[in-house]
Tab-separated table of C-alpha atoms and ligand atoms in Angstrom:
chain	number	residue	atom	x	y	z
E	18	MET	CA	88.366	129.012	123.385
E	19	LYS	CA	88.049	125.852	121.327
E	20	HIS	CA	87.487	125.972	117.599
E	21	LEU	CA	85.669	123.342	115.567
E	22	SER	CA	86.184	122.136	111.998
E	23	ILE	CA	83.632	120.085	110.137
E	24	ILE	CA	85.352	117.849	107.595
E	25	VAL	CA	83.175	116.845	104.657
E	26	PRO	CA	84.431	114.698	101.745
E	27	CYS	CA	82.441	115.228	98.539
E	28	TYR	CA	82.439	113.160	95.389
E	29	ASN	CA	79.876	114.092	92.750
E	30	GLU	CA	77.540	115.559	95.324
E	31	GLN	CA	76.025	118.411	93.317
E	32	GLU	CA	72.502	117.426	94.346
E	33	VAL	CA	73.179	117.619	98.066
E	34	ILE	CA	75.921	120.164	98.728
E	35	ARG	CA	73.829	123.308	98.968
E	36	GLU	CA	71.323	121.679	101.286
E	37	SER	CA	74.122	120.104	103.290
E	38	TYR	CA	75.851	123.494	103.618
E	39	ARG	CA	72.577	125.213	104.559
E	40	ARG	CA	71.826	122.799	107.379
E	41	THR	CA	75.422	122.738	108.611
E	42	VAL	CA	75.642	126.535	108.742
E	43	LEU	CA	72.424	126.754	110.742
E	44	VAL	CA	74.027	124.466	113.297
E	45	MET	CA	77.311	126.395	113.222
E	46	ASN	CA	75.570	129.712	113.812
E	47	ALA	CA	73.928	128.360	116.930
E	48	LEU	CA	77.145	126.953	118.417
E	49	ASP	CA	78.872	128.906	121.148
E	50	ILE	CA	82.329	128.181	119.719
E	51	PRO	CA	83.766	129.410	116.401
E	52	SER	CA	83.625	126.886	113.602
E	53	GLN	CA	84.557	126.281	109.992
E	54	ILE	CA	83.860	123.703	107.297
E	55	ILE	CA	86.555	121.927	105.294
E	56	TYR	CA	85.113	120.472	102.088
E	57	ILE	CA	87.280	118.057	100.168
E	58	ASN	CA	86.253	117.735	96.557
E	59	ASP	CA	87.517	114.285	95.696
E	60	GLY	CA	87.901	114.779	91.954
E	61	SER	CA	84.199	115.156	91.179
E	62	HIS	CA	83.213	115.460	87.556
E	63	ASP	CA	79.858	117.130	88.086
E	64	ASN	CA	79.293	120.683	89.351
E	65	THR	CA	80.598	120.002	92.852
E	66	ARG	CA	83.695	122.108	92.214
E	67	GLN	CA	81.803	125.205	91.064
E	68	ILE	CA	79.238	124.925	93.834
E	69	LEU	CA	81.913	124.605	96.515
E	70	ASN	CA	83.906	127.548	95.130
E	71	GLU	CA	80.786	129.648	95.055
E	72	ILE	CA	80.012	128.778	98.682
E	73	ALA	CA	83.614	129.503	99.723
E	74	ASP	CA	83.575	132.864	97.935
E	75	ASN	CA	80.559	133.913	99.976
E	76	ASP	CA	81.606	132.489	103.328
E	77	SER	CA	85.161	132.690	104.638
E	78	ARG	CA	84.394	129.960	107.199
E	79	VAL	CA	84.255	127.519	104.301
E	80	LYS	CA	87.587	126.039	103.206
E	81	VAL	CA	87.799	123.859	100.131
E	82	LEU	CA	90.382	121.385	98.910
E	83	HIS	CA	90.100	120.136	95.365
E	84	PHE	CA	91.885	116.884	94.597
E	85	SER	CA	93.463	116.459	91.177
E	86	ARG	CA	91.401	113.293	90.638
E	87	ASN	CA	89.211	110.852	92.542
E	88	PHE	CA	91.409	109.379	95.278
E	89	GLY	CA	88.610	107.922	97.379
E	90	HIS	CA	86.708	108.657	100.535
E	91	GLN	CA	89.448	107.728	103.016
E	92	PRO	CA	92.197	109.869	101.428
E	93	ALA	CA	89.698	112.746	101.296
E	94	VAL	CA	88.977	112.474	105.015
E	95	ALA	CA	92.727	112.115	105.695
E	96	ALA	CA	93.401	115.342	103.779
E	97	GLY	CA	90.754	117.111	105.851
E	98	ILE	CA	92.395	115.940	109.078
E	99	ASN	CA	95.882	116.857	107.832
E	100	LYS	CA	94.713	120.341	106.893
E	101	CYS	CA	92.640	120.931	109.998
E	102	ASN	CA	94.128	123.538	112.345
E	103	THR	CA	91.462	123.613	115.043
E	104	ASP	CA	91.232	121.845	118.415
E	105	LEU	CA	88.225	119.775	117.450
E	106	ALA	CA	86.988	118.216	114.229
E	107	VAL	CA	83.816	116.436	113.221
E	108	ILE	CA	84.023	114.098	110.220
E	109	MET	CA	80.735	113.943	108.362
E	110	ASP	CA	79.328	112.759	105.021
E	111	ALA	CA	78.027	115.306	102.540
E	112	ASP	CA	74.754	113.492	101.975
E	113	LEU	CA	73.192	114.330	105.385
E	114	GLN	CA	72.950	110.670	106.376
E	115	ASP	CA	74.879	111.876	109.398
E	116	PRO	CA	72.682	114.782	110.536
E	117	PRO	CA	74.707	117.940	111.352
E	118	GLU	CA	72.014	118.834	113.896
E	119	LEU	CA	73.612	116.263	116.213
E	120	ILE	CA	76.869	118.217	116.450
E	121	PRO	CA	75.844	120.248	119.548
E	122	GLN	CA	74.994	117.039	121.436
E	123	ILE	CA	78.232	115.423	120.319
E	124	LEU	CA	80.221	118.453	121.496
E	125	GLU	CA	78.381	118.428	124.785
E	126	LEU	CA	79.158	114.744	125.314
E	127	GLN	CA	82.817	115.369	124.464
E	128	GLU	CA	82.990	118.181	127.012
E	129	ARG	CA	81.123	116.288	129.725
E	130	GLU	CA	83.191	113.119	129.345
E	131	ASN	CA	86.382	114.986	128.536
E	132	ALA	CA	86.744	112.536	125.655
E	133	ASN	CA	89.292	112.591	122.846
E	134	VAL	CA	86.950	110.823	120.464
E	135	VAL	CA	83.186	110.659	120.268
E	136	TYR	CA	82.314	107.955	117.716
E	137	CYS	CA	78.779	107.838	116.441
E	138	VAL	CA	77.103	104.448	116.489
E	139	ARG	CA	74.212	103.773	114.132
E	140	ARG	CA	71.171	102.658	116.034
E	141	SER	CA	69.320	102.153	112.777
E	142	ARG	CA	70.599	101.934	109.250
E	143	GLU	CA	67.925	103.882	107.492
E	144	GLY	CA	68.651	104.104	103.798
E	145	ASP	CA	70.967	101.111	103.615
E	146	ASN	CA	69.525	98.140	101.780
E	147	PHE	CA	69.290	94.655	103.248
E	148	PHE	CA	72.474	93.481	101.540
E	149	LYS	CA	74.547	96.373	102.868
E	150	ARG	CA	73.221	95.859	106.387
E	151	ILE	CA	74.049	92.162	106.376
E	152	THR	CA	77.516	92.588	104.864
E	153	ALA	CA	78.303	95.429	107.280
E	154	LYS	CA	77.245	93.277	110.241
E	155	ILE	CA	79.365	90.342	109.103
E	156	PHE	CA	82.299	92.612	108.309
E	157	TYR	CA	82.427	94.397	111.661
E	158	ARG	CA	82.119	91.148	113.585
E	159	MET	CA	84.768	89.350	111.532
E	160	MET	CA	87.052	92.335	111.875
E	161	ASN	CA	86.762	92.226	115.635
E	162	SER	CA	87.508	88.542	115.838
E	163	MET	CA	90.621	88.970	113.694
E	164	SER	CA	92.196	92.202	114.795
E	165	GLU	CA	94.172	92.951	117.920
E	166	VAL	CA	92.313	96.242	118.501
E	167	LYS	CA	88.588	96.100	119.088
E	168	PHE	CA	86.490	98.201	116.763
E	169	PRO	CA	83.135	99.538	117.869
E	170	LEU	CA	80.319	97.878	115.915
E	171	ASP	CA	78.100	99.733	113.433
E	172	THR	CA	80.274	102.812	113.382
E	173	GLY	CA	81.202	104.773	110.282
E	174	ASP	CA	83.577	107.696	110.005
E	175	PHE	CA	81.047	110.081	111.572
E	176	ARG	CA	82.851	111.146	114.745
E	177	LEU	CA	84.416	113.961	116.682
E	178	ILE	CA	88.160	113.931	117.277
E	179	ASP	CA	90.358	116.327	119.195
E	180	ARG	CA	93.808	117.792	118.561
E	181	LYS	CA	95.572	114.997	120.428
E	182	ILE	CA	94.098	112.415	118.055
E	183	MET	CA	94.733	114.548	114.977
E	184	ASN	CA	98.392	115.083	115.913
E	185	GLN	CA	98.847	111.340	116.234
E	186	PHE	CA	96.944	110.655	113.046
E	187	ASN	CA	99.181	113.086	111.143
E	188	GLN	CA	102.186	110.943	112.066
E	189	PHE	CA	100.847	107.920	110.196
E	190	HIS	CA	102.618	107.241	106.950
E	191	GLU	CA	100.729	104.215	105.705
E	192	ARG	CA	99.370	104.892	102.292
E	193	SER	CA	95.983	103.211	102.442
E	194	LYS	CA	94.243	104.268	105.591
E	195	TYR	CA	91.264	102.657	107.249
E	196	ILE	CA	90.559	105.779	109.229
E	197	ARG	CA	88.016	104.572	111.759
E	198	GLY	CA	90.345	101.670	112.537
E	199	LEU	CA	93.362	103.938	112.956
E	200	ILE	CA	91.450	106.235	115.280
E	201	SER	CA	90.383	103.276	117.436
E	202	TRP	CA	93.975	102.106	117.356
E	203	ILE	CA	95.294	105.462	118.623
E	204	GLY	CA	93.367	105.003	121.839
E	205	PHE	CA	92.916	107.693	124.544
E	206	LYS	CA	89.389	108.273	125.757
E	207	GLN	CA	86.779	107.243	123.190
E	208	VAL	CA	83.076	107.335	123.951
E	209	PRO	CA	80.058	106.246	121.865
E	210	PHE	CA	77.171	108.431	120.787
E	211	TYR	CA	74.050	106.636	119.510
E	212	TYR	CA	72.145	108.071	116.582
E	213	ARG	CA	69.797	107.296	113.740
E	214	HIS	CA	71.479	106.976	110.354
E	215	GLU	CA	69.184	108.826	107.928
E	216	ASN	CA	68.382	108.369	104.266
E	217	ARG	CA	70.528	110.147	101.728
E	218	VAL	CA	68.710	113.424	100.930
E	219	ALA	CA	69.477	113.221	97.202
E	220	GLY	CA	71.839	111.633	94.718
E	221	LYS	CA	73.110	108.074	94.707
E	222	THR	CA	75.622	106.280	96.889
E	223	LYS	CA	79.252	106.843	95.878
E	224	TYR	CA	80.184	103.555	97.495
E	225	PRO	CA	79.466	100.795	95.008
E	226	LEU	CA	80.153	97.238	96.103
E	227	ASN	CA	83.692	97.126	94.733
E	228	LYS	CA	84.743	100.193	96.743
E	229	LEU	CA	83.197	98.673	99.861
E	230	PHE	CA	85.141	95.466	99.324
E	231	GLN	CA	88.330	97.451	98.756
E	232	LEU	CA	87.796	99.230	102.050
E	233	ALA	CA	87.106	95.920	103.789
E	234	ALA	CA	90.280	94.411	102.300
E	235	ILE	CA	92.365	97.351	103.534
E	236	ALA	CA	90.814	96.995	106.966
E	237	PHE	CA	91.652	93.277	107.125
E	238	ILE	CA	95.157	93.447	105.772
E	239	TYR	CA	96.262	96.520	107.672
E	240	PHE	CA	94.790	95.479	110.972
E	241	SER	CA	95.299	91.748	111.097
E	242	ASN	CA	97.987	89.302	110.145
E	243	LYS	CA	95.719	86.345	110.848
E	244	PRO	CA	95.253	85.587	107.126
E	245	LEU	CA	99.021	85.017	106.987
E	246	ARG	CA	98.853	82.657	109.920
E	247	LEU	CA	95.867	80.958	108.323
E	248	ALA	CA	98.091	80.105	105.354
E	249	ILE	CA	100.657	78.569	107.640
E	250	ASN	CA	97.998	76.571	109.499
E	251	LEU	CA	96.466	75.361	106.258
E	252	GLY	CA	99.833	74.340	104.906
E	253	PHE	CA	100.601	72.495	108.133
E	254	THR	CA	97.250	70.689	108.125
E	255	ALA	CA	97.763	69.718	104.493
E	256	VAL	CA	101.154	68.210	105.269
E	257	ILE	CA	99.695	66.163	108.134
E	258	VAL	CA	96.825	64.985	105.935
E	259	GLY	CA	99.363	64.062	103.234
E	260	ILE	CA	101.418	61.978	105.678
E	261	VAL	CA	98.341	60.189	107.015
E	262	LEU	CA	97.132	59.444	103.492
E	263	ALA	CA	100.516	58.117	102.429
E	264	ALA	CA	100.718	55.936	105.539
E	265	TRP	CA	97.224	54.623	104.968
E	266	PHE	CA	97.886	53.683	101.352
E	267	THR	CA	101.198	52.070	102.196
E	268	LEU	CA	99.824	50.052	105.094
E	269	GLY	CA	96.793	49.217	103.012
E	270	LYS	CA	99.029	47.788	100.364
E	271	ILE	CA	101.062	45.747	102.873
E	272	TYR	CA	98.128	44.375	104.823
E	273	GLY	CA	95.721	44.366	101.957
E	274	PHE	CA	92.914	46.294	103.641
E	275	SER	CA	92.789	49.053	101.065
E	276	ASN	CA	91.947	48.664	97.434
E	277	ALA	CA	95.142	47.209	95.960
E	278	GLU	CA	94.585	49.285	92.873
E	279	PRO	CA	94.668	52.902	94.103
E	280	GLY	CA	94.210	54.252	90.586
E	281	TRP	CA	93.353	57.689	89.398
E	282	THR	CA	90.929	58.922	92.000
E	283	ALA	CA	93.392	59.049	94.852
E	284	ILE	CA	96.101	60.706	92.772
E	285	ILE	CA	93.837	63.295	91.283
E	286	THR	CA	92.294	64.077	94.671
E	287	VAL	CA	95.686	64.588	96.261
E	288	ILE	CA	97.009	66.707	93.389
E	289	THR	CA	93.939	68.901	93.370
E	290	PHE	CA	94.001	69.271	97.112
E	291	PHE	CA	97.642	70.298	97.275
E	292	GLY	CA	97.314	72.483	94.224
E	293	GLY	CA	94.492	74.307	95.984
E	294	VAL	CA	96.423	74.724	99.183
E	295	GLN	CA	99.415	76.105	97.328
E	296	LEU	CA	97.351	78.532	95.316
E	297	LEU	CA	95.542	79.776	98.375
E	298	THR	CA	98.764	80.276	100.285
E	299	LEU	CA	100.386	82.027	97.363
E	300	GLY	CA	97.334	84.228	96.991
E	301	ILE	CA	97.466	85.365	100.588
E	302	LEU	CA	101.218	85.963	100.396
E	303	GLY	CA	100.725	87.842	97.162
E	304	HIS	CA	98.212	90.136	98.801
E	305	TYR	CA	100.591	91.079	101.578
E	306	ILE	CA	103.438	91.527	99.147
E	307	GLY	CA	101.192	93.816	97.146
E	308	VAL	CA	100.587	95.927	100.224
E	309	LEU	CA	104.308	95.968	101.039
E	310	PHE	CA	104.980	97.066	97.500
E	311	ASP	CA	102.514	99.931	97.818
E	312	GLU	CA	103.979	100.983	101.128
E	313	THR	CA	107.598	100.920	99.971
E	314	LYS	CA	106.690	103.098	97.038
E	315	ALA	CA	105.658	105.652	99.671
E	316	ARG	CA	103.677	107.699	97.236
E	317	PRO	CA	101.719	110.611	98.639
E	318	GLU	CA	98.243	109.581	99.622
E	319	TYR	CA	96.586	112.387	97.700
E	320	ILE	CA	97.468	115.404	95.622
E	321	ILE	CA	95.870	118.769	96.172
E	322	ASP	CA	95.071	120.792	93.127
E	323	GLU	CA	93.845	124.016	94.680
E	324	GLU	CA	93.167	125.458	98.133
E	325	ARG	CA	90.579	128.067	98.976
E	326	ASN	CA	90.366	130.279	102.053
E	327	PHE	CA	93.330	128.613	103.706
E	328	GLN	CA	95.362	131.856	103.472
S	28	UDP	N1	83.045	110.068	98.869
S	28	UDP	C1	84.270	110.594	98.447
S	28	UDP	N2	85.007	109.890	97.515
S	28	UDP	C2	84.607	108.694	97.003
S	28	UDP	C3	83.367	108.156	97.465
S	28	UDP	C4	82.626	108.852	98.398
S	28	UDP	O1	84.683	111.668	98.904
S	28	UDP	O2	85.306	108.137	96.170
S	28	UDP	C5	82.252	110.810	99.865
S	28	UDP	C6	80.793	111.056	99.473
S	28	UDP	O3	80.677	112.243	98.717
S	28	UDP	C7	80.109	111.144	100.816
S	28	UDP	C8	80.925	110.200	101.686
S	28	UDP	O4	82.173	110.032	101.027
S	28	UDP	O5	80.192	112.444	101.386
S	28	UDP	C9	80.231	108.859	101.868
S	28	UDP	O6	79.838	108.326	100.624
S	28	UDP	P1	78.376	107.770	100.360
S	28	UDP	O7	77.383	108.567	101.125
S	28	UDP	O8	78.145	107.674	98.895
S	28	UDP	O9	78.518	106.323	100.981
S	28	UDP	P2	77.349	105.490	101.706
S	28	UDP	O10	76.793	106.395	102.774
S	28	UDP	O11	76.359	105.154	100.663
S	28	UDP	O12	78.082	104.315	102.264
S	29	MG	MG1	76.072	108.226	102.496
C-alpha cells in the first residue's frame, strides 16, 4: 500500500502551526492510506520549535527537522524531500494558503491519471496583493520565454510528487534549488490540478520582496543562459554601431556633410555608451561567476540541528 508524506516548511509560523496541524490531521485521518507529516523548522526565532516538538511528542506521525538557522524556503522543502521515505509526498505551505482539504482530490487525480506529479495551479490569488500578482505574472511569462523547459504558469510549490521524482530530485547537487523548476525539468507524467489560493489564516508573509527577487534570480540563472547570450549580442551590436559611427564621422569629414567640428557631444556619447555596454556585460558575467563560485564550493544546502520521530 502507498504511504503519503506531507512536507511543510515553517519559518516563524507560531500563529498558524496548531491550526495547520489540526486541519491536516483531519484530512489524514480520513485518507485510506497511511500518512505522516514532515515539518521543517527553518531556523524560526519564535515559538515554532516548541510548538512543533510538542505536536511531535503527542503524535508519532509527525516528524520534525529543525535547521540550525534560517536557510530559506527552498532548502527547507529540499530537506523534506531528501528525508521523505514514502512513495508519495505533498509539498504544502504552513499558512493554509494551500488548503490541506484538497489532498484527497489530488491523490485521486494522481491515481486516475497515473501521474508522477500533480502540480497545483492557482485559479485565483486570494491574499496576494496587486503588486505580487503582477510581478508573479510577469515573472512566470518571462521565465517561459527564456528557459528551455516550459514551466506551468501560476504554480507554486504546492504539488504531489511520487518516489520516482523524489529519487531523481535527490541526485541533484546544485546548491541553490528552484524546486518547482527542477521538478518540471525532471519530466515524467505531470498533470495540473486547479485550485483557489486562500488567504493566509494568520501571521505575515515570510517572503518579503528581496527574498522573492532572490528566488527569481535563481530561477533565471539556473534555468537559462540567455542573459549570457544577451551580453554577447549587446557587445556585437555595440561594435557594429561603433563602426558605423566611425565611418559616418570619417566620411562626413571627407565630404563635409557632417559638422566639421565633432566636439564633445559625440565623444562623450560614445564613451558613455561603451562604458555602459561594458559594465552591463561584466555584470552579467559576474553573476554567473558568482553562481559558479557557489557551486564549486559545494557546501551542503542545509544543516540539520535535530531530528524527531525519525527513529
Ligand atoms: N518559509 C520558510 N523559510 C523562509 C520563508 C518561508 O520555511 O525563509 C515557509 C513559510 O513558513 C511558509 C512557506 O515557506 O510555510 C511559504 O511562505 P509564505 O507563506 O510566507 O510565502 P507567501 O505565501 O506569502 O509567498
Ligand atoms: Mg503563504
